Short mmCIF file of C-alpha atoms and ligand atoms in Angstrom, two decimals:
data_model
loop_
_atom_site.label_atom_id
_atom_site.label_comp_id
_atom_site.label_asym_id
_atom_site.label_seq_id
_atom_site.Cartn_x
_atom_site.Cartn_y
_atom_site.Cartn_z
CA MET L 1 -4.74 -19.78 6.07
CA SER L 2 -4.47 -23.62 7.75
CA ASN L 3 -2.34 -24.42 10.95
CA SER L 4 0.29 -25.53 8.79
CA GLU L 5 0.43 -22.37 6.52
CA GLU L 6 0.38 -20.42 9.79
CA LYS L 7 3.80 -22.12 11.25
CA ARG L 8 5.03 -21.22 7.53
CA VAL L 9 4.34 -17.47 7.55
CA GLN L 10 4.57 -16.06 11.12
CA ASN L 11 4.26 -11.65 10.92
CA THR L 12 6.47 -9.75 12.78
CA SER L 13 5.09 -6.51 14.03
CA LEU L 14 6.57 -3.03 12.02
CA ALA L 15 7.29 0.83 14.91
CA PRO L 16 5.55 2.84 11.97
CA ASP L 17 8.95 5.10 12.44
CA LYS L 18 10.96 2.69 10.86
CA VAL L 19 8.82 1.58 7.75
CA MET L 20 9.41 5.07 6.05
CA HIS L 21 13.72 4.73 6.71
CA LYS L 22 13.18 0.55 5.61
CA LEU L 23 10.96 1.84 2.27
CA VAL L 24 13.34 4.72 1.10
CA SER L 25 15.90 2.37 0.83
CA LEU L 26 14.27 -0.74 0.02
CA ALA L 27 12.97 1.20 -3.05
CA LYS L 28 16.66 2.52 -3.48
CA ARG L 29 18.11 -1.12 -3.32
CA ARG L 30 15.38 -2.64 -5.71
CA GLY L 31 15.26 0.22 -8.37
CA PHE L 32 11.73 1.55 -7.74
CA ILE L 33 13.36 4.97 -6.54
CA PHE L 34 16.34 7.05 -6.57
CA PRO L 35 17.51 10.57 -5.46
CA SER L 36 16.98 12.92 -8.27
CA SER L 37 20.90 13.53 -10.25
CA GLU L 38 22.22 11.68 -7.03
CA ILE L 39 25.55 12.21 -8.29
CA TYR L 40 25.57 15.41 -7.71
CA GLY L 41 24.36 15.62 -4.42
CA GLY L 42 20.39 15.50 -5.77
CA LEU L 43 18.15 18.37 -5.57
CA SER L 44 15.18 18.45 -2.62
CA SER L 45 12.16 16.63 -3.16
CA CYS L 46 13.27 15.54 -6.40
CA PHE L 47 13.14 11.78 -7.60
CA ASP L 48 13.94 9.51 -10.23
CA TYR L 49 11.28 5.92 -10.99
CA GLY L 50 13.62 3.14 -11.41
CA PRO L 51 13.38 0.27 -14.00
CA LEU L 52 10.97 -1.77 -10.88
CA GLY L 53 8.92 2.00 -10.20
CA SER L 54 8.58 3.09 -13.79
CA GLU L 55 6.72 -0.28 -14.06
CA MET L 56 4.52 0.09 -11.05
CA LYS L 57 3.97 3.64 -11.62
CA LYS L 58 2.11 2.87 -15.17
CA ASN L 59 0.48 -0.24 -13.91
CA ILE L 60 -1.08 2.40 -11.23
CA LYS L 61 -1.64 4.88 -14.04
CA ASP L 62 -2.77 2.85 -16.49
CA LEU L 63 -5.13 1.41 -13.69
CA TRP L 64 -6.52 4.19 -12.90
CA TRP L 65 -6.84 4.95 -16.62
CA ASN L 66 -9.22 1.87 -17.65
CA ALA L 67 -11.51 3.11 -14.35
CA MET L 68 -11.50 5.89 -15.88
CA THR L 69 -11.78 6.80 -19.46
CA ARG L 70 -12.14 3.21 -21.56
CA ARG L 71 -14.33 1.63 -19.10
CA GLN L 72 -17.10 5.08 -18.89
CA ALA L 73 -18.75 5.24 -21.56
CA ASN L 74 -19.23 9.20 -21.16
CA ILE L 75 -15.36 10.02 -20.45
CA VAL L 76 -12.66 10.94 -22.46
CA GLY L 77 -8.86 11.72 -22.21
CA ILE L 78 -6.62 14.35 -23.43
CA ASP L 79 -3.52 14.93 -22.97
CA ALA L 80 -2.65 18.92 -22.92
CA SER L 81 0.64 20.54 -22.57
CA ILE L 82 2.86 21.36 -19.55
CA MET L 83 2.93 24.98 -20.69
CA MET L 84 -0.26 27.49 -21.50
CA ASN L 85 -1.15 30.84 -22.31
CA PRO L 86 -0.10 32.62 -19.21
CA THR L 87 -2.97 34.78 -19.23
CA VAL L 88 -5.22 30.71 -18.23
CA TRP L 89 -3.54 30.92 -14.67
CA GLU L 90 -5.35 34.74 -14.52
CA ALA L 91 -8.71 33.49 -15.55
CA SER L 92 -8.11 30.27 -12.85
CA GLY L 93 -6.70 33.07 -10.19
CA HIS L 94 -3.68 31.21 -9.88
CA VAL L 95 -1.04 34.31 -10.31
CA ALA L 96 -2.89 36.55 -7.91
CA SER L 97 -3.45 33.28 -5.00
CA PHE L 98 -1.77 29.93 -5.42
CA ASN L 99 -0.02 31.28 -2.55
CA ASP L 100 1.30 30.01 0.94
CA PRO L 101 1.72 32.12 3.70
CA MET L 102 5.20 31.32 4.59
CA ILE L 103 7.23 32.52 7.69
CA ASP L 104 10.97 32.14 8.97
CA ASP L 105 12.63 31.27 12.02
CA ARG L 106 15.95 33.75 12.36
CA THR L 107 18.08 31.47 14.66
CA THR L 108 17.65 28.24 12.91
CA LYS L 109 16.90 30.05 9.26
CA ARG L 110 14.32 27.23 8.42
CA ARG L 111 11.40 28.06 6.24
CA TYR L 112 7.72 27.15 7.71
CA ARG L 113 4.17 27.50 6.64
CA ALA L 114 2.63 29.73 8.64
CA ASP L 115 -0.97 28.09 8.60
CA HIS L 116 0.59 24.64 9.21
CA LEU L 117 1.71 26.08 12.22
CA ILE L 118 -1.67 27.11 13.89
CA GLU L 119 -3.19 24.41 12.97
CA ASN L 120 -0.86 21.63 14.53
CA HIS L 121 -0.95 24.43 17.59
CA ILE L 122 -5.14 24.24 17.50
CA GLU L 123 -4.44 20.32 17.14
CA LYS L 124 -2.06 19.96 20.05
CA LEU L 125 -4.60 22.20 22.65
CA ARG L 126 -7.04 19.72 21.07
CA ARG L 127 -5.17 17.42 21.82
CA ASP L 128 -4.09 18.57 25.54
CA GLY L 129 -7.50 19.46 26.72
CA LYS L 130 -7.40 23.26 26.06
CA THR L 131 -10.93 22.94 24.54
CA GLU L 132 -11.45 26.21 25.59
CA GLN L 133 -8.14 27.86 24.01
CA ALA L 134 -8.12 25.87 21.33
CA ASP L 135 -11.64 27.37 19.98
CA ARG L 136 -10.64 30.67 20.43
CA VAL L 137 -7.49 30.39 18.43
CA GLN L 138 -9.92 28.85 15.59
CA ALA L 139 -11.86 30.85 16.00
CA ALA L 140 -9.27 33.94 15.04
CA TYR L 141 -7.91 31.69 12.37
CA GLU L 142 -10.86 31.82 10.54
CA ALA L 143 -11.36 35.20 11.05
CA VAL L 144 -8.21 35.62 9.28
CA SER L 145 -8.71 35.94 5.48
CA ALA L 146 -11.40 38.44 6.52
CA ALA L 147 -8.72 40.34 7.90
CA PRO L 148 -7.48 44.00 6.38
CA ASP L 149 -3.96 42.70 6.52
CA ALA L 150 -3.89 38.65 6.56
CA ASN L 151 0.06 37.78 6.75
CA ARG L 152 -0.99 40.56 10.11
CA ALA L 153 -3.12 39.00 11.47
CA LEU L 154 -1.61 35.03 11.13
CA TYR L 155 2.05 36.68 12.52
CA GLU L 156 -0.05 38.68 15.13
CA LEU L 157 -1.47 34.77 16.10
CA ILE L 158 1.27 33.35 15.72
CA ILE L 159 3.12 35.74 18.25
CA GLY L 160 0.87 36.10 20.88
CA GLU L 161 -0.08 32.24 20.67
CA ALA L 162 4.06 32.04 21.24
CA ILE L 163 3.41 29.21 18.97
CA LYS L 164 7.70 27.26 18.22
CA ALA L 165 8.65 25.45 15.20
CA PRO L 166 7.35 22.35 16.05
CA ASP L 167 10.95 20.42 15.43
CA THR L 168 13.61 23.05 16.92
CA GLY L 169 11.26 24.73 19.19
CA SER L 170 12.99 28.07 18.44
CA GLY L 171 10.38 30.88 17.74
CA ASP L 172 12.46 34.05 16.27
CA TRP L 173 10.13 34.31 13.66
CA THR L 174 9.96 37.05 10.65
CA GLU L 175 7.06 38.80 9.14
CA VAL L 176 4.85 36.23 7.31
CA ARG L 177 4.61 37.01 3.61
CA GLN L 178 2.72 34.95 0.71
CA PHE L 179 4.37 32.60 -1.38
CA ASN L 180 2.91 31.98 -4.81
CA LEU L 181 4.04 28.58 -5.72
CA MET L 182 3.83 28.69 -9.03
CA PHE L 183 7.34 28.23 -10.95
CA GLN L 184 8.02 30.83 -13.84
CA CYS L 185 10.19 30.15 -16.86
CA SER L 186 10.40 32.62 -19.75
CA MET L 187 9.89 31.24 -23.23
CA GLY L 188 11.40 32.94 -26.41
CA ALA L 189 15.03 34.70 -26.16
CA VAL L 190 14.72 37.62 -24.39
CA ALA L 191 14.29 36.73 -20.63
CA ASP L 192 11.38 39.42 -20.37
CA THR L 193 8.19 39.79 -18.74
CA SER L 194 6.51 39.52 -21.71
CA GLY L 195 7.58 36.32 -21.82
CA VAL L 196 6.78 34.48 -18.69
CA VAL L 197 5.00 31.15 -18.80
CA TYR L 198 4.09 28.51 -15.52
CA LEU L 199 5.37 25.57 -15.49
CA ARG L 200 1.48 24.61 -14.82
CA PRO L 201 0.15 23.66 -11.11
CA GLU L 202 -2.47 21.65 -12.43
CA THR L 203 -3.84 19.23 -15.28
CA ALA L 204 -7.30 20.96 -14.61
CA GLN L 205 -6.51 23.60 -16.50
CA GLY L 206 -6.37 22.05 -19.49
CA ILE L 207 -8.71 20.44 -19.65
CA PHE L 208 -11.59 23.21 -18.64
CA VAL L 209 -9.85 25.47 -21.84
CA ASN L 210 -10.17 22.31 -24.36
CA PHE L 211 -14.18 22.02 -23.14
CA HIS L 212 -15.54 22.94 -26.40
CA ASN L 213 -12.59 21.36 -28.39
CA VAL L 214 -13.26 18.00 -27.10
CA ARG L 215 -17.40 18.05 -26.25
CA GLU L 216 -17.37 18.51 -30.30
CA SER L 217 -14.85 16.61 -31.64
CA SER L 218 -16.28 13.35 -29.29
CA ARG L 219 -19.99 14.56 -29.35
CA MET L 220 -20.56 14.25 -25.75
CA LYS L 221 -23.15 15.47 -24.51
CA VAL L 222 -23.54 16.98 -20.55
CA PRO L 223 -23.20 14.75 -18.24
CA PHE L 224 -19.50 13.95 -19.57
CA GLY L 225 -15.92 13.55 -18.40
CA ILE L 226 -12.55 14.46 -19.14
CA ALA L 227 -9.94 12.93 -18.11
CA GLN L 228 -6.04 13.73 -17.39
CA ILE L 229 -2.64 12.23 -16.61
CA GLY L 230 -0.07 14.72 -16.51
CA LYS L 231 3.06 16.38 -14.20
CA ALA L 232 2.53 19.03 -12.71
CA PHE L 233 4.87 21.64 -10.67
CA ARG L 234 4.41 23.27 -7.54
CA ASN L 235 7.36 25.39 -5.20
CA GLU L 236 6.40 23.85 -2.05
CA ILE L 237 8.01 25.33 0.83
CA VAL L 238 7.35 22.67 3.07
CA LYS L 239 9.05 19.40 1.49
CA GLY L 240 10.00 16.05 2.60
CA ASN L 241 8.30 12.51 3.95
CA PHE L 242 9.90 10.62 0.86
CA ILE L 243 8.26 11.28 -2.42
CA PHE L 244 4.86 12.28 -0.12
CA ARG L 245 5.62 16.37 -0.77
CA MET L 246 7.86 16.62 -4.12
CA VAL L 247 7.82 19.93 -6.84
CA GLU L 248 7.32 17.81 -9.40
CA PHE L 249 4.84 15.17 -9.57
CA GLU L 250 1.98 13.44 -11.47
CA GLN L 251 -1.85 14.21 -10.56
CA MET L 252 -4.66 12.06 -12.70
CA GLU L 253 -7.75 14.07 -12.77
CA MET L 254 -11.09 14.16 -14.03
CA GLN L 255 -13.42 17.19 -14.65
CA TYR L 256 -17.14 16.06 -15.24
CA PHE L 257 -19.65 18.61 -16.45
CA VAL L 258 -22.94 18.92 -15.18
CA LYS L 259 -26.27 20.19 -15.48
CA PRO L 260 -26.46 22.90 -12.92
CA GLY L 261 -28.21 21.69 -9.29
CA THR L 262 -27.45 17.77 -10.54
CA GLN L 263 -23.49 18.73 -8.73
CA LEU L 264 -24.04 17.21 -5.52
CA GLU L 265 -26.13 14.22 -6.69
CA ALA L 266 -23.11 13.19 -9.50
CA PHE L 267 -20.62 14.43 -6.15
CA GLU L 268 -21.61 11.37 -4.23
CA ALA L 269 -21.18 9.07 -7.01
CA TRP L 270 -17.83 9.67 -7.60
CA ARG L 271 -17.21 9.68 -4.22
CA GLU L 272 -18.64 6.07 -3.61
CA ARG L 273 -17.26 5.03 -6.86
CA ARG L 274 -13.39 6.81 -6.00
CA PHE L 275 -13.85 5.07 -2.23
CA ALA L 276 -14.38 1.76 -3.93
CA TRP L 277 -11.12 2.01 -6.69
CA TYR L 278 -7.91 2.07 -3.92
CA VAL L 279 -9.80 -0.94 -2.20
CA SER L 280 -10.84 -3.24 -4.90
CA ASP L 281 -8.61 -1.70 -8.02
CA LEU L 282 -5.51 -1.79 -6.02
CA GLY L 283 -6.13 -3.56 -3.34
CA ILE L 284 -5.44 -0.74 -0.36
CA SER L 285 -6.57 -1.84 3.14
CA PRO L 286 -9.86 -0.07 3.67
CA GLU L 287 -9.27 0.22 7.07
CA LYS L 288 -6.02 2.61 6.18
CA LEU L 289 -8.94 5.06 4.32
CA HIS L 290 -10.43 7.88 5.53
CA TRP L 291 -12.67 10.54 4.90
CA TYR L 292 -12.48 14.13 5.21
CA LYS L 293 -14.62 17.13 4.65
CA HIS L 294 -13.62 20.25 4.06
CA ASP L 295 -15.20 22.73 6.61
CA LYS L 296 -12.80 26.28 5.23
CA LEU L 297 -14.07 25.39 1.48
CA ALA L 298 -12.51 27.33 -1.18
CA HIS L 299 -14.07 30.06 -2.71
CA TYR L 300 -15.06 28.31 -5.60
CA ALA L 301 -16.49 25.00 -4.29
CA ASP L 302 -19.83 24.15 -2.87
CA LEU L 303 -18.75 21.02 -1.32
CA ALA L 304 -15.15 19.12 -1.11
CA TYR L 305 -14.34 16.07 0.79
CA ASP L 306 -10.46 14.61 1.03
CA ILE L 307 -9.70 10.82 0.41
CA LYS L 308 -6.59 10.84 3.09
CA PHE L 309 -4.46 7.11 3.77
CA GLU L 310 -2.64 6.58 6.76
CA PHE L 311 1.16 7.06 5.57
CA PRO L 312 3.36 5.64 8.54
CA PHE L 313 3.87 9.25 9.34
CA GLY L 314 0.20 9.93 9.51
CA ILE L 315 -2.83 10.25 7.67
CA GLU L 316 -2.92 12.57 4.85
CA GLU L 317 -4.55 13.73 1.58
CA ILE L 318 -3.76 11.34 -1.47
CA GLU L 319 -6.52 12.55 -3.02
CA GLY L 320 -9.06 15.58 -3.12
CA ILE L 321 -13.00 15.31 -3.80
CA HIS L 322 -14.43 18.87 -5.09
CA SER L 323 -17.88 20.09 -7.01
CA ARG L 324 -16.25 23.62 -8.40
CA THR L 325 -19.34 25.13 -9.38
CA ASP L 326 -18.95 27.07 -12.62
CA PHE L 327 -16.31 28.29 -11.61
CA ASP L 328 -13.19 27.77 -14.07
CA LEU L 329 -15.22 27.77 -17.17
CA SER L 330 -17.12 31.16 -15.85
CA GLN L 331 -13.43 32.67 -15.72
CA HIS L 332 -12.54 31.58 -18.70
CA GLN L 333 -15.67 32.65 -20.94
CA GLN L 334 -14.72 36.27 -19.09
CA TYR L 335 -10.84 36.02 -19.66
CA SER L 336 -10.43 34.55 -23.23
CA GLY L 337 -13.90 36.17 -25.05
CA LYS L 338 -15.57 33.11 -25.67
CA ASN L 339 -18.72 31.94 -25.31
CA MET L 340 -18.18 28.38 -22.72
CA GLU L 341 -22.08 27.92 -22.30
CA TYR L 342 -23.35 24.37 -23.14
CA ILE L 343 -26.50 24.12 -25.40
CA ASP L 344 -28.95 21.45 -24.54
CA GLN L 345 -29.92 19.68 -28.14
CA VAL L 346 -33.28 18.43 -27.09
CA THR L 347 -34.65 21.54 -24.55
CA GLY L 348 -32.70 24.38 -26.14
CA GLU L 349 -31.48 24.79 -22.87
CA ARG L 350 -27.92 26.90 -22.76
CA TYR L 351 -25.92 27.10 -19.46
CA LEU L 352 -22.28 26.94 -17.56
CA PRO L 353 -21.58 23.30 -16.83
CA TYR L 354 -20.92 22.99 -13.14
CA VAL L 355 -18.30 20.91 -12.46
CA VAL L 356 -17.50 18.18 -9.96
CA GLU L 357 -13.37 16.70 -10.09
CA THR L 358 -11.96 13.60 -8.82
CA SER L 359 -8.03 14.96 -8.54
CA ALA L 360 -5.48 11.98 -7.33
CA GLY L 361 -1.55 12.35 -6.64
CA CYS L 362 0.03 9.34 -8.77
CA ASP L 363 3.76 9.74 -6.77
CA ARG L 364 1.74 9.70 -3.30
CA LEU L 365 -0.73 6.89 -3.64
CA PHE L 366 2.32 5.00 -5.55
CA LEU L 367 4.28 5.92 -1.68
CA ALA L 368 0.49 4.67 0.14
CA LEU L 369 0.66 1.58 -1.97
CA LEU L 370 4.12 0.93 -1.21
CA SER L 371 4.15 1.89 2.82
CA ASP L 372 0.49 -0.18 2.77
CA ALA L 373 2.40 -3.27 1.41
CA TYR L 374 5.74 -3.64 3.31
CA ASN L 375 5.53 -6.19 5.36
CA GLU L 376 8.46 -8.39 6.98
CA ASP L 377 7.28 -11.88 8.23
CA VAL L 378 9.31 -15.12 9.15
CA VAL L 379 8.67 -18.30 6.40
CA ASP L 380 9.92 -21.45 7.48
CA GLY L 381 11.85 -19.78 10.36
CA GLU L 382 14.00 -17.29 7.97
CA GLN L 383 12.61 -13.63 7.63
CA ARG L 384 11.37 -12.23 4.78
CA VAL L 385 10.87 -8.78 4.04
CA MET L 386 7.52 -8.50 1.08
CA LEU L 387 5.55 -6.46 -0.75
CA ARG L 388 2.22 -7.78 -0.39
CA LEU L 389 1.06 -5.36 -3.71
CA SER L 390 -1.63 -6.71 -5.51
CA PRO L 391 -0.75 -8.60 -8.82
CA LYS L 392 -2.25 -5.26 -10.72
CA VAL L 393 0.21 -2.96 -9.54
CA ALA L 394 2.65 -5.35 -8.91
CA PRO L 395 5.57 -4.52 -11.26
CA VAL L 396 7.08 -8.06 -12.06
CA LYS L 397 3.59 -10.25 -12.51
CA ALA L 398 6.28 -13.92 -12.24
CA ALA L 399 9.44 -15.28 -11.97
CA VAL L 400 10.67 -18.00 -13.71
CA LEU L 401 13.66 -20.39 -11.58
CA PRO L 402 14.39 -22.69 -12.98
CA LEU L 403 16.01 -25.42 -10.46
CA VAL L 404 19.32 -26.47 -12.20
CA LYS L 405 20.92 -23.50 -14.63
CA LYS L 406 22.19 -26.22 -17.09
CA GLY L 407 20.49 -28.43 -19.58
CA GLU L 408 16.99 -29.16 -20.21
CA MET L 409 16.07 -27.10 -17.33
CA GLY L 410 17.30 -24.18 -18.28
CA GLU L 411 16.19 -24.50 -21.91
CA LYS L 412 12.16 -25.20 -20.57
CA ALA L 413 12.83 -22.61 -17.85
CA GLU L 414 14.01 -19.52 -20.82
CA GLN L 415 11.10 -21.17 -23.54
CA LEU L 416 8.39 -20.66 -20.56
CA ARG L 417 9.84 -16.86 -20.07
CA SER L 418 10.04 -16.29 -23.18
CA GLU L 419 6.32 -17.51 -23.64
CA LEU L 420 4.65 -15.50 -20.65
CA SER L 421 6.69 -12.46 -21.90
CA ALA L 422 4.88 -11.65 -25.14
CA SER L 423 1.97 -10.53 -21.93
CA PHE L 424 3.44 -10.11 -19.16
CA LEU L 425 6.43 -8.09 -17.19
CA VAL L 426 7.93 -11.32 -15.99
CA GLN L 427 11.77 -11.86 -14.78
CA TYR L 428 14.14 -15.27 -14.91
CA ASP L 429 16.68 -16.14 -12.30
CA ASP L 430 19.21 -18.52 -12.04
CA ALA L 431 21.56 -17.50 -9.83
CA ALA L 432 22.18 -18.69 -5.70
CA SER L 433 19.36 -20.59 -4.09
CA ILE L 434 15.81 -20.90 -4.55
CA GLY L 435 15.14 -20.54 -1.43
CA LYS L 436 17.07 -17.05 -1.71
CA ARG L 437 16.15 -16.48 -5.24
CA TYR L 438 12.08 -16.36 -3.80
CA ARG L 439 13.37 -13.65 -1.23
CA ARG L 440 14.24 -11.53 -3.65
CA GLN L 441 10.95 -12.20 -5.52
CA ASP L 442 9.49 -11.61 -2.75
CA GLU L 443 10.77 -8.36 -2.00
CA ILE L 444 9.36 -6.27 -4.87
CA GLY L 445 6.22 -7.68 -4.53
CA THR L 446 6.43 -10.09 -7.19
CA PRO L 447 3.30 -12.40 -6.56
CA PHE L 448 3.97 -15.51 -8.23
CA CYS L 449 6.91 -17.69 -9.03
CA PHE L 450 7.26 -21.02 -11.30
CA THR L 451 10.13 -23.54 -10.69
CA VAL L 452 10.67 -25.76 -13.62
CA ASP L 453 12.43 -28.62 -11.54
CA HIS L 454 12.87 -32.05 -12.65
CA GLN L 455 9.07 -33.42 -12.02
CA THR L 456 8.91 -31.06 -15.20
CA LEU L 457 11.08 -33.05 -17.62
CA GLU L 458 8.86 -35.57 -17.08
CA ASP L 459 5.37 -34.04 -17.07
CA GLN L 460 5.62 -31.01 -18.28
CA THR L 461 4.12 -29.04 -15.00
CA VAL L 462 5.58 -27.06 -13.02
CA THR L 463 5.11 -25.47 -9.56
CA VAL L 464 3.93 -22.01 -8.75
CA ARG L 465 5.02 -20.69 -5.54
CA TYR L 466 2.60 -18.03 -3.86
CA ARG L 467 4.19 -15.18 -2.19
CA ASP L 468 1.96 -14.09 0.25
CA THR L 469 1.64 -18.18 1.79
CA ALA L 470 4.89 -19.63 0.35
CA THR L 471 2.72 -22.27 -0.26
CA GLN L 472 3.03 -24.10 -3.41
CA GLU L 473 0.49 -26.21 -5.97
CA ARG L 474 1.76 -27.92 -8.76
CA ILE L 475 0.28 -26.65 -12.41
CA ALA L 476 1.12 -27.56 -16.35
CA MET L 477 3.46 -25.62 -17.87
CA ALA L 478 1.44 -24.94 -20.89
CA GLY L 479 -1.82 -23.28 -18.57
CA ALA L 480 0.55 -20.90 -16.57
CA LYS L 481 -0.30 -18.27 -18.88
CA LEU L 482 -3.97 -18.44 -18.11
CA PHE L 483 -3.19 -18.74 -14.75
CA LEU L 484 -1.34 -15.76 -14.77
CA ALA L 485 -4.08 -13.79 -16.67
CA GLU L 486 -6.44 -15.32 -14.58
CA LYS L 487 -4.92 -13.61 -11.14
CA LEU L 488 -4.57 -10.48 -13.34
CA MET L 489 -8.38 -9.65 -14.02
P1 LIG Z 501 -1.40 19.15 -0.03
O1 LIG Z 501 -3.02 20.39 1.09
O2 LIG Z 501 -1.07 18.38 0.62
O3 LIG Z 501 -0.47 20.16 -0.27
P2 LIG Z 501 -3.79 19.67 -2.13
O4 LIG Z 501 -5.12 19.89 -1.19
O5 LIG Z 501 -2.75 21.10 -2.57
O6 LIG Z 501 -3.18 18.72 -1.14
P3 LIG Z 501 -4.82 19.72 -4.67
O7 LIG Z 501 -4.58 20.58 -6.03
O8 LIG Z 501 -6.06 18.99 -3.74
O9 LIG Z 501 -3.70 19.18 -3.21
O10 LIG Z 501 -3.65 18.10 -5.60
C1 LIG Z 501 -4.48 16.66 -6.22
C2 LIG Z 501 -3.38 16.02 -5.43
O11 LIG Z 501 -2.64 16.54 -6.25
C3 LIG Z 501 -3.21 15.89 -4.07
O12 LIG Z 501 -4.44 14.89 -2.84
C4 LIG Z 501 -2.36 15.19 -3.74
O13 LIG Z 501 -2.46 14.01 -4.14
C5 LIG Z 501 -1.20 15.75 -4.94
N1 LIG Z 501 -0.12 16.46 -5.02
C6 LIG Z 501 -0.71 18.02 -5.06
N2 LIG Z 501 0.59 18.79 -4.41
C7 LIG Z 501 1.63 17.79 -4.56
C8 LIG Z 501 2.93 17.35 -4.25
N3 LIG Z 501 4.01 18.37 -3.87
N4 LIG Z 501 3.93 15.89 -4.17
C9 LIG Z 501 2.89 15.35 -4.78
N5 LIG Z 501 1.94 15.39 -4.91
C10 LIG Z 501 0.87 16.12 -4.61
#
């Protein structure tokens, strides 16, 4: 940035706790995200994407889909049904163990995750320098899963450590109980247990059960991947933080099937590619992304990492990368009685492939992108709010603004809008001063504004204004389409 540009644009620093409040309000005001069924008081942890939100979400999904299927020679996509034969969830282990341990506070009537209370307590002990006590509690916590009564062991740890609720300071605890996160509903006219079906809690199982269908129909050879974007449902005990933790959300998952023994190599390759995607395709600041290695692995996994993002409320997971061994295929083989093995056509070897999965949450990523992009600065002495979204992610790619609404200028602008809108989402705005119109576009992250002015009528050029620097240049009106196409490559 040159000195003169620096004078035009000055960043104002923002306290992280204020950012969430501002994001929620902007999201509603400008049509990104609304509370679900708001006129009836809403529904906890359910949200609707508005006109701009649904465009931006579609952009995120398209970027993921292109990166994970179309640009990959050996990955194909599917769109499986949300409801599946209920035995799928017995085989996957979700019926027996997709549980969270919950505990209630009798006085405040609030509900908490027992494991979260203990983990937060350990973290606090470490922050306070009480390392010995933290190590002791950590060891006891790690031994919980092997205890004859895990719920009792968690409860005793909470009581023994006098752990209080982080938000209220109260600690009038009930016993710990396990709570299954799957939503149950009944299929058919009779609401008895024979018709129980579940809303899928993850998209992965739709991929595993279709392993042979996809392999055969698409003539795939190991290693190959199957990708899917779709809704998942979890009856989360602890909700909150806007769209970070929802009960209905969208996952973008890819299961990569490999020969046993090669999974760690595939894992490393996917770890690298997935991190790079956030930075290169989505434009997220790399310093806000963090790796987290799971020390405590799920029983079926042999390696697991999370990609975490620095949200305004803390560093939290946006994607999990898991090496899941052959657990899922062997479970489905056992429960369905169907052979799930792969036969190598060249060597004749038979085996159950191992799986490396990349599992990202679309809504969490949406929130990460919004919070990464939120920016307040002063342009030419005037305060503005700007979403510094990458042009690929931004819902509106360009605005077309006639300096004067009526007459030839308006007609030219309408002609440009119509030409551009065949390929891009553009907005036409002729209301209020040009400065106000720029601010409106800055606030929704529109990267470019084309202004049709007096000179346009003389030489068929328009000004293009860049959102981030607020600088302008003139280009031929006929070149606007190519200009946008190049910026979006
Ligand atoms: P968490 O520990 O935060 O509950 P998880 O480890 O259970 O997440 P996974 O089962 O690995 O999550 O799901 C993969 C991705 O799906 C997560 O990285 C996250 O982005 C997204 N996700 C999971 N649960 C939710 C939810 N309740 N709301 C929104 N996104 C979610």
